[in-house]
Each structure stands twice: as structure tokens, then as C-alpha cells.
Coordinates of C-alpha atoms in Angstrom, one line a residue:
M1 CA -56.3 -73.2 -43.9
D2 CA -57.8 -75.8 -41.6
P3 CA -58.2 -79.1 -44.2
L4 CA -61.5 -79.6 -42.7
L5 CA -62.7 -76.1 -43.3
A6 CA -60.9 -76.3 -46.3
Y7 CA -63.2 -79.2 -47.3
A8 CA -66.2 -77.0 -46.2
R9 CA -65.5 -74.5 -48.4
R10 CA -65.2 -76.3 -51.6
M11 CA -68.2 -78.5 -50.4
D12 CA -70.7 -75.2 -50.6
R13 CA -68.8 -73.8 -54.2
A14 CA -70.1 -77.0 -55.6
D15 CA -73.8 -77.6 -54.0
G16 CA -76.0 -77.4 -56.4
L17 CA -78.7 -76.2 -53.9
A18 CA -76.6 -73.8 -52.2
H19 CA -78.7 -71.2 -53.9
Y20 CA -81.6 -72.1 -51.9
R21 CA -80.0 -70.9 -48.8
K22 CA -80.5 -66.8 -49.4
R23 CA -84.2 -67.5 -49.6
F24 CA -84.2 -68.5 -46.0
V25 CA -84.7 -65.7 -43.2
G26 CA -81.5 -65.4 -41.3
A27 CA -79.8 -67.7 -43.5
D28 CA -76.9 -65.3 -44.3
S29 CA -76.4 -64.5 -40.2
E30 CA -73.4 -65.8 -37.7
L31 CA -76.1 -67.6 -36.2
V32 CA -75.8 -71.5 -36.7
Y33 CA -79.1 -72.8 -36.7
F34 CA -78.4 -76.9 -36.0
D35 CA -82.5 -77.4 -35.1
G36 CA -84.2 -78.0 -38.6
N37 CA -85.1 -80.7 -37.4
S38 CA -87.6 -79.3 -35.2
L39 CA -88.4 -76.0 -36.6
G40 CA -87.3 -75.3 -39.8
R41 CA -86.3 -71.5 -41.0
P42 CA -89.0 -69.4 -42.4
P43 CA -88.5 -69.1 -46.3
A44 CA -88.7 -64.9 -47.1
A45 CA -90.7 -65.6 -49.7
A46 CA -93.6 -67.6 -47.5
I47 CA -93.5 -64.1 -45.0
E48 CA -94.4 -62.0 -48.0
R49 CA -96.8 -64.8 -49.0
V50 CA -98.6 -65.2 -46.3
E51 CA -99.0 -61.2 -45.5
R52 CA -100.5 -61.1 -49.1
F53 CA -102.9 -63.7 -48.1
M54 CA -104.3 -61.7 -44.8
R55 CA -104.1 -58.3 -47.1
E56 CA -105.8 -59.1 -50.2
E57 CA -107.6 -62.6 -49.6
W58 CA -108.4 -62.3 -45.9
G59 CA -108.9 -59.0 -45.9
G60 CA -109.8 -58.2 -49.7
R61 CA -112.6 -61.5 -50.2
L62 CA -113.6 -61.8 -46.4
I63 CA -116.5 -64.4 -46.8
R64 CA -115.8 -64.4 -50.4
G65 CA -112.6 -66.3 -49.9
W66 CA -114.5 -70.0 -49.3
D67 CA -114.9 -70.6 -53.0
E68 CA -113.4 -73.3 -54.2
A69 CA -110.1 -71.9 -53.8
W70 CA -110.0 -72.1 -50.2
L71 CA -111.9 -75.5 -49.8
Q72 CA -109.6 -77.2 -52.1
L73 CA -106.5 -75.5 -50.8
P74 CA -106.1 -79.0 -48.1
Y75 CA -105.9 -81.5 -51.0
E76 CA -104.1 -78.8 -53.1
I77 CA -101.8 -78.5 -51.1
G78 CA -101.8 -82.2 -49.8
D79 CA -101.5 -83.5 -53.6
Q80 CA -98.2 -81.8 -54.1
I81 CA -97.2 -83.1 -50.7
G82 CA -97.8 -86.7 -52.1
R83 CA -96.2 -85.8 -55.9
A84 CA -93.4 -84.2 -54.4
V85 CA -92.7 -85.0 -51.1
I86 CA -93.6 -89.1 -50.4
A87 CA -94.5 -90.5 -53.7
A88 CA -97.9 -90.7 -54.0
K89 CA -100.8 -90.4 -56.8
A90 CA -103.7 -87.2 -56.3
G91 CA -106.1 -87.4 -53.8
Q92 CA -105.0 -89.7 -51.2
T93 CA -103.1 -87.0 -49.0
V94 CA -104.7 -84.2 -47.2
I95 CA -103.4 -81.2 -44.8
G96 CA -105.6 -81.4 -41.6
D97 CA -105.4 -80.7 -38.0
S98 CA -102.3 -81.3 -36.1
T99 CA -99.9 -84.3 -36.2
T100 CA -101.5 -86.3 -32.8
V101 CA -105.2 -85.7 -34.2
L102 CA -104.2 -87.2 -37.7
L103 CA -102.6 -89.6 -35.7
Y104 CA -105.4 -90.8 -33.7
K105 CA -108.1 -90.2 -36.3
L106 CA -106.3 -92.8 -38.7
A107 CA -105.2 -94.7 -35.9
R108 CA -108.4 -95.2 -34.5
A109 CA -110.4 -95.9 -37.8
A110 CA -107.6 -98.7 -38.8
I111 CA -108.9 -100.0 -34.8
D112 CA -112.2 -100.2 -35.5
G113 CA -112.2 -101.1 -39.0
Q114 CA -109.5 -104.4 -37.8
L115 CA -112.0 -105.2 -35.1
A116 CA -115.6 -105.3 -37.5
R117 CA -113.8 -107.3 -39.6
D118 CA -112.1 -109.6 -36.7
P119 CA -113.0 -108.9 -33.1
Q120 CA -109.8 -111.2 -32.4
R121 CA -107.8 -108.5 -33.6
R122 CA -106.9 -106.3 -30.3
E123 CA -103.7 -105.7 -30.6
I124 CA -101.3 -102.8 -31.3
V125 CA -97.6 -103.2 -32.2
V126 CA -95.5 -100.2 -31.5
D127 CA -91.6 -99.9 -30.7
R128 CA -91.0 -97.9 -27.1
D129 CA -88.4 -95.9 -28.9
N130 CA -91.5 -94.7 -31.1
I131 CA -91.8 -91.0 -30.7
P132 CA -93.5 -90.4 -27.3
T133 CA -96.8 -88.3 -29.2
D134 CA -97.6 -91.7 -30.9
R135 CA -97.2 -94.1 -27.9
Y136 CA -99.7 -91.4 -25.8
V137 CA -102.0 -91.5 -28.6
L138 CA -101.7 -95.3 -29.1
E139 CA -102.2 -96.1 -25.2
G140 CA -105.3 -93.8 -25.2
I141 CA -106.7 -95.7 -28.5
A142 CA -106.3 -99.0 -26.1
H143 CA -108.1 -98.0 -23.2
E144 CA -110.9 -96.9 -25.4
T145 CA -110.8 -100.0 -27.3
G146 CA -109.9 -102.8 -25.2
C147 CA -107.0 -103.2 -27.4
H148 CA -103.6 -103.8 -25.9
L149 CA -99.8 -102.6 -27.2
R150 CA -97.2 -105.3 -28.1
W151 CA -94.0 -103.5 -27.0
I152 CA -91.2 -104.4 -29.2
D153 CA -88.0 -103.6 -27.3
V154 CA -85.2 -101.2 -29.7
D155 CA -81.7 -100.6 -29.8
L156 CA -81.6 -96.6 -29.3
T157 CA -78.8 -96.3 -32.4
R158 CA -81.1 -97.9 -34.4
G159 CA -84.7 -99.1 -34.8
V160 CA -87.6 -102.2 -35.5
S161 CA -85.3 -105.1 -37.8
S162 CA -87.4 -107.0 -39.5
E163 CA -87.0 -110.1 -37.9
Q164 CA -88.4 -108.2 -34.5
L165 CA -91.2 -107.2 -36.3
A166 CA -92.0 -110.7 -38.0
E167 CA -91.9 -111.9 -34.4
A168 CA -94.2 -109.5 -33.1
V169 CA -97.1 -109.8 -35.6
G170 CA -99.5 -112.3 -35.7
P171 CA -103.5 -113.3 -36.0
Q172 CA -104.2 -110.7 -33.5
T173 CA -102.5 -107.8 -35.0
A174 CA -104.7 -105.1 -36.2
L175 CA -102.3 -102.4 -36.2
V176 CA -98.4 -101.6 -36.6
V177 CA -97.5 -98.1 -35.5
L178 CA -93.8 -96.9 -36.7
N179 CA -91.3 -94.1 -37.4
H180 CA -90.0 -93.9 -40.9
V181 CA -87.2 -92.2 -39.2
S182 CA -86.1 -92.2 -35.9
Y183 CA -86.9 -89.2 -34.2
R184 CA -83.6 -90.2 -31.4
S185 CA -81.2 -91.8 -33.5
A186 CA -81.9 -91.0 -37.2
F187 CA -82.0 -94.5 -37.9
I188 CA -84.0 -95.2 -41.4
A189 CA -86.3 -98.1 -40.8
D190 CA -86.6 -100.7 -44.1
A191 CA -90.5 -99.0 -45.0
Q192 CA -91.1 -101.6 -47.6
E193 CA -90.0 -104.6 -46.0
L194 CA -92.1 -103.9 -42.7
T195 CA -95.2 -102.8 -44.2
R196 CA -95.0 -106.6 -46.2
I197 CA -94.3 -108.5 -42.9
A198 CA -97.4 -106.0 -41.4
H199 CA -99.4 -106.9 -44.9
D200 CA -98.7 -110.7 -44.5
A201 CA -99.9 -111.1 -41.2
G202 CA -103.2 -109.3 -42.1
A203 CA -102.4 -105.9 -40.2
L204 CA -102.8 -102.5 -40.8
V205 CA -100.0 -100.5 -40.6
L206 CA -99.4 -96.2 -39.9
W207 CA -96.4 -95.2 -40.9
D208 CA -94.8 -91.6 -38.7
L209 CA -93.5 -89.2 -41.7
C210 CA -92.3 -86.3 -39.2
H211 CA -89.1 -87.1 -40.0
S212 CA -88.7 -88.0 -43.3
A213 CA -90.8 -85.5 -44.9
G214 CA -88.6 -83.2 -47.1
S215 CA -85.6 -85.1 -45.6
V216 CA -85.4 -88.1 -47.1
P217 CA -87.1 -89.4 -49.8
V218 CA -90.5 -91.8 -49.1
H219 CA -92.5 -93.6 -51.6
A220 CA -95.8 -94.4 -50.3
D221 CA -97.5 -95.8 -53.3
R222 CA -94.7 -98.2 -54.0
W223 CA -93.9 -99.5 -50.7
E224 CA -97.6 -100.2 -50.4
F225 CA -98.3 -97.9 -47.3
D226 CA -102.3 -97.9 -45.8
L227 CA -102.2 -95.0 -43.9
A228 CA -98.9 -92.4 -42.3
V229 CA -98.9 -88.6 -41.0
G230 CA -96.3 -86.3 -41.1
C231 CA -95.7 -82.6 -39.7
T232 CA -94.7 -79.8 -41.9
Y233 CA -92.7 -77.3 -39.4
K234 CA -89.5 -79.6 -39.7
Y235 CA -88.1 -79.8 -43.1
L236 CA -91.3 -78.6 -44.7
N237 CA -90.8 -75.3 -42.5
G238 CA -94.5 -74.4 -42.7
G239 CA -94.2 -72.4 -39.0
P240 CA -94.7 -73.0 -35.3
G241 CA -97.8 -75.4 -35.1
S242 CA -98.1 -75.4 -38.7
P243 CA -101.0 -78.5 -39.7
A244 CA -100.0 -81.6 -40.6
F245 CA -100.7 -83.7 -43.4
A246 CA -102.4 -87.6 -43.3
Y247 CA -101.8 -89.9 -46.6
V248 CA -104.8 -92.6 -47.1
R249 CA -104.4 -95.1 -49.7
D250 CA -107.4 -94.8 -52.2
D251 CA -108.9 -98.3 -51.2
L252 CA -109.8 -97.8 -47.8
H253 CA -111.1 -93.9 -48.4
T254 CA -115.1 -96.3 -48.1
V255 CA -113.5 -99.0 -45.9
L256 CA -112.5 -97.3 -42.8
R257 CA -114.7 -94.3 -41.2
Q258 CA -112.7 -92.2 -38.7
P259 CA -113.8 -91.2 -35.2
I260 CA -114.0 -87.8 -35.4
Q261 CA -117.3 -86.9 -37.6
G262 CA -117.3 -82.8 -38.3
W263 CA -118.6 -81.2 -41.1
F264 CA -116.1 -80.9 -43.9
G265 CA -116.1 -85.0 -43.8
T266 CA -119.3 -85.3 -45.1
A267 CA -120.4 -86.2 -48.7
D268 CA -122.1 -82.7 -49.6
L269 CA -120.4 -80.3 -47.2
F270 CA -123.7 -77.8 -47.2
A271 CA -126.2 -80.1 -47.3
M272 CA -126.6 -79.8 -42.9
G273 CA -128.4 -82.6 -43.4
P274 CA -129.8 -84.8 -39.9
E275 CA -127.3 -87.2 -40.4
Y276 CA -123.3 -87.7 -40.8
V277 CA -122.9 -89.4 -44.0
P278 CA -119.0 -89.2 -45.2
A279 CA -117.5 -88.2 -48.1
R280 CA -116.4 -91.1 -50.4
S281 CA -112.8 -89.6 -51.0
I282 CA -109.7 -88.3 -48.3
R283 CA -112.3 -85.4 -47.6
R284 CA -113.4 -88.1 -45.5
F285 CA -110.7 -88.2 -43.0
V286 CA -111.8 -84.4 -42.6
S287 CA -112.9 -82.6 -39.7
G288 CA -113.8 -79.7 -38.8
T289 CA -112.8 -76.4 -40.8
S290 CA -109.6 -76.3 -42.8
P291 CA -106.9 -73.9 -41.4
I292 CA -105.8 -71.9 -44.6
S293 CA -104.2 -69.9 -43.0
A294 CA -101.9 -71.9 -41.2
M295 CA -101.1 -74.1 -44.2
I296 CA -99.8 -71.2 -46.4
A297 CA -96.1 -70.8 -45.8
M298 CA -95.6 -74.6 -46.5
R299 CA -96.4 -73.9 -50.2
E300 CA -92.6 -72.0 -51.0
T301 CA -90.7 -74.9 -49.5
L302 CA -93.1 -77.0 -51.3
A303 CA -91.9 -76.0 -54.0
M304 CA -88.4 -75.8 -53.8
I305 CA -88.3 -79.2 -53.2
E306 CA -90.4 -80.0 -56.1
E307 CA -87.7 -77.7 -58.1
A308 CA -85.0 -79.4 -56.6
G309 CA -86.2 -83.1 -56.6
M310 CA -86.1 -85.1 -53.4
A311 CA -83.0 -87.4 -55.3
A312 CA -80.8 -84.0 -54.3
V313 CA -82.4 -83.2 -51.3
R314 CA -81.3 -85.9 -49.9
A315 CA -77.9 -86.4 -51.4
K316 CA -77.2 -83.3 -50.3
S317 CA -78.6 -84.6 -46.2
V318 CA -76.2 -86.8 -46.5
A319 CA -73.1 -85.6 -47.7
L320 CA -74.3 -82.6 -44.1
T321 CA -74.4 -85.4 -42.1
S322 CA -71.1 -87.2 -42.9
Y323 CA -69.2 -84.3 -42.6
A324 CA -70.6 -83.6 -39.6
I325 CA -69.6 -87.0 -38.1
D326 CA -66.5 -86.6 -39.9
L327 CA -65.9 -83.5 -37.8
A328 CA -67.0 -85.4 -34.6
D329 CA -64.7 -88.1 -34.7
A330 CA -61.6 -85.4 -34.9
W331 CA -62.7 -83.3 -32.9
L332 CA -65.2 -84.5 -30.2
G333 CA -64.2 -88.2 -30.3
P334 CA -60.8 -87.4 -28.0
L335 CA -63.6 -86.3 -25.5
G336 CA -65.6 -89.0 -25.0
V337 CA -68.0 -88.0 -27.1
T338 CA -69.8 -91.3 -29.4
L339 CA -72.3 -91.7 -32.2
G340 CA -75.9 -92.2 -31.8
S341 CA -76.8 -92.6 -35.1
P342 CA -76.1 -94.9 -37.7
R343 CA -72.8 -94.0 -39.8
D344 CA -73.5 -96.0 -42.6
P345 CA -75.9 -93.0 -44.6
E346 CA -77.9 -95.6 -45.8
E347 CA -79.6 -96.2 -42.7
R348 CA -79.2 -92.5 -41.4
G349 CA -82.0 -90.0 -42.0
G350 CA -81.4 -86.2 -41.6
H351 CA -79.8 -85.4 -38.4
V352 CA -77.2 -86.5 -35.9
I353 CA -77.2 -87.3 -32.7
L354 CA -73.9 -86.9 -30.5
Q355 CA -73.3 -89.0 -26.9
H356 CA -72.4 -87.5 -24.1
P357 CA -73.2 -87.5 -20.0
A358 CA -71.7 -83.4 -20.2
M359 CA -74.6 -83.0 -23.8
R360 CA -77.3 -81.1 -22.0
E361 CA -75.2 -78.8 -20.2
V362 CA -73.4 -78.2 -23.4
T363 CA -77.1 -77.3 -25.6
A364 CA -77.7 -74.8 -22.8
R365 CA -74.3 -73.2 -23.7
L366 CA -74.4 -73.4 -27.1
W367 CA -77.8 -71.5 -27.4
Q368 CA -76.2 -68.6 -25.5
R369 CA -73.5 -68.5 -28.3
D370 CA -76.1 -68.3 -31.2
V371 CA -75.2 -72.0 -31.7
I372 CA -79.0 -73.9 -31.6
P373 CA -78.8 -77.8 -31.5
D374 CA -81.3 -79.9 -29.0
Y375 CA -80.8 -82.1 -26.5
R376 CA -82.8 -85.4 -26.3
D377 CA -81.9 -88.2 -23.1
V378 CA -80.3 -89.6 -22.2
G379 CA -77.0 -87.1 -23.3
G380 CA -77.6 -85.9 -26.7
L381 CA -76.8 -83.5 -28.4
R382 CA -79.2 -83.7 -31.5
I383 CA -78.1 -81.8 -34.8
G384 CA -80.6 -81.6 -37.7
L385 CA -79.3 -80.3 -40.8
A386 CA -81.8 -78.9 -43.6
P387 CA -80.5 -80.1 -46.7
L388 CA -82.3 -76.5 -48.3
S389 CA -81.1 -73.8 -45.8
T390 CA -78.1 -74.9 -44.6
S391 CA -74.2 -74.9 -45.5
F392 CA -71.2 -76.6 -44.8
E393 CA -69.3 -74.2 -43.5
E394 CA -72.2 -73.6 -40.5
V395 CA -71.7 -77.1 -39.7
H396 CA -67.7 -76.7 -39.2
R397 CA -68.2 -73.5 -37.3
G398 CA -71.5 -75.5 -35.1
L399 CA -68.6 -78.4 -34.5
D400 CA -66.4 -76.0 -33.2
A401 CA -68.5 -74.4 -31.1
T402 CA -69.5 -77.7 -29.5
R403 CA -65.5 -79.0 -29.0
V404 CA -64.9 -75.4 -27.3
V405 CA -67.7 -75.5 -25.0
L406 CA -67.2 -79.6 -24.3
R407 CA -64.0 -78.5 -23.5
E408 CA -64.8 -75.6 -20.9
V409 CA -67.7 -78.0 -19.6
L410 CA -65.2 -80.9 -18.4
A411 CA -62.7 -78.6 -17.7
E412 CA -65.2 -77.1 -15.0
R413 CA -65.9 -80.6 -14.3
A414 CA -62.4 -81.9 -13.2
G415 CA -61.9 -78.3 -11.6
L416 CA -59.3 -77.5 -13.8
A417 CA -61.6 -74.3 -15.1

């Protein structure tokens, strides 16, 4: 037997999280799913929960569902994310809008608050490899507020270093926006140190946790985060477009005024008063009616993470990505593939990017063979390995298929096919 396959089977037998895999729809099929960092598999129990909600709560109770249960759900699930995923005490995390909208709300609130305190703070610091939606939102806010962006150029296989941030921030810095885990390379930023550097300059920091939440441990309170956003459809398996979460440190609740004022963020939800009076809690950062049915599915994965613990989830994530790199070194390295992610697991999140000029075509062909990675320019095959639903043998099958397809593409390009 192939020793690399034998290793995968030993790891699956020893895996303390292996029993979670059978809880996900389709995980027992032959399809190889390498895109759990873009859209996670649905837990079977989530489908049952959503159907039960539709029939019994919505269908059965109708408008009566808007009692304390529905009204409190965004905060209840937010606290569960805080407790299980980002190590934040209760009352600081809420489920709300899309990541983009929440990012706008928090960034704009931070900028407005800083400008009110010091009109000279008109600079937003962001790196050029920040996930695109974050850059687009910040460009819009800069245009609206008369602020300007200070760009940090980074190595695409890594991310912002402490030296780079220290050089970029100063008395003019209002806000720093960073990804905790790079969407491209999976580089893990030193969030605690970068937050300290920004704070020393008098800036607020907004962390994008989209590629961290449910894969890499986050300690929002201990690292003294100001603000954070994260999506729930990746490692939290909330489903396509499931609402994102926002974290706002509690001492900022009455300091920052969010820009999209709606009735769900008011001090008295049903007062229907003549003017907007914001709540003095995390509810201040909610705008319109909470997307109740859209947040139901994520509860199953949150329960699994809380049961397993983020330390165990992270340990399996490291083992999976390390195994994928070993296979890539052995099988794809001789074909010209290079690693676009940190080799050191302490610096690497839950996905791996493999670089080769042929990877766009390889990705398209793999999809036709039920092997589902994704592609990121330039020449990056991205393999996202969700710890609760991915097995080591699945990684072996997927990388073996990648080797076969890459050989085919290279042979065709060389005119040998």
C-alpha cells in the first residue's frame, strides 16, 4: 500500500473528531470537498432544524414568534460565537447583516468617532492583499469622509508584519483594518501584537475574522480587539449568504454611533418615537429586522465546536494542512508546483494554496471529476480543509487527482497528449 495512504488511514482511525464527519450531508460520498473555507457542508441536523423552524415556529406561531425568543436570537447566537469561537465575553457579539454591511457599519462608526475626537485623524491603514470587499468598502468610506487610505504592500505568501504596521501608523491614523488569516495564503497575523501597535498610535483596529472563525483560535478579549467582523458560511456552516457576526468591545458601545440607523438598534424597540435614540448595548449596531430564519442553520456547527473545543479543531486543522503540504511536496513539487502558504503551521490557517501557472485550468477539470478546490490569482489552487467534515483519506484522494490532472494539462501543453 502507498505509505502516504496508509498514513492517512491511521490518522483517520486516531482522529478524535472523526465522528463529526458523518454528521455532514455528503461527507460519506466519493466527492472530494476542498472548499470548506468558502462554503461549508451542511450538517444533516441543520436541515432538520431549519425545516422544524419553518413548520413549527414560523408556520405554527406566525407573528407570535416575535416574542423574546426571536428578538433575542441574534444576541444568543452572537454570545455562542463569542464563547465558543472568538473567546469574547457575553454582550459583545451579534449576528446581523452580510460581512460587507457589518464591515461598513463598524469602520464608518470608528472613523466618525475618531474624527469627532481628533479631526486630524483622517487616515485608514489597510494592506493591498486584504480581502477585496474590505478594500472596496474602505475606499468608499474614504470618499464619503474625506479620509485617505494608507496602503501597506505585503508579500502575497505572508501578510502585514509588526515592522510594517509600526511604520504605517501615527498621529494621523484613525483606523487599521486587517485580516487575521489571509484569504489567499492563509498567513496568520499576529493579532495581539498588531493591535497593540495600532493602539499605541491612538488608532482603532477592525479585524476581519472570516477565514479564522471556526478554524483558528481567536482571543478577542485577551488580544484587546476593538472591533471585528466574520462570516458564518465558511467553517461555521451557516449556509450560502448566512448573516455575519459583529464584535464590538463593550466600552465602545456608548462611544461609537453606527451609520445605518434602524428601529432594531433603538433603546426602546417598540416606542416608535419621533427620533432615533440608540441602545446602550451591542444592539446599537443592529439596523433592521434580524434575519431569523437565515441564522438557524449555524447553530448545529456552533454546538459541535463548543463540544469539541477550538483547541482540538485547530490541532486537526494543522494536521490536515500539514498532510496536504507533504503530499504536494511529494507529488506536485516535481511538476513545478510551489507552496504559496507558510510552511510553519504556527503561521498557517486552515487552507493551503498551491501555485502553478496551469492551476486555473486544473481547477476547472477537477470540478468535472468531483474534486472541488477553488482558484485564486495568480496561479493559486486553494485547498480549504474544514476540520469537522474533512478526513485525511479525502485529502489523499484529492491531491492524487490533482497530480493526475496537472500531468494531463502539462502533457497537452507540451504537445505530448
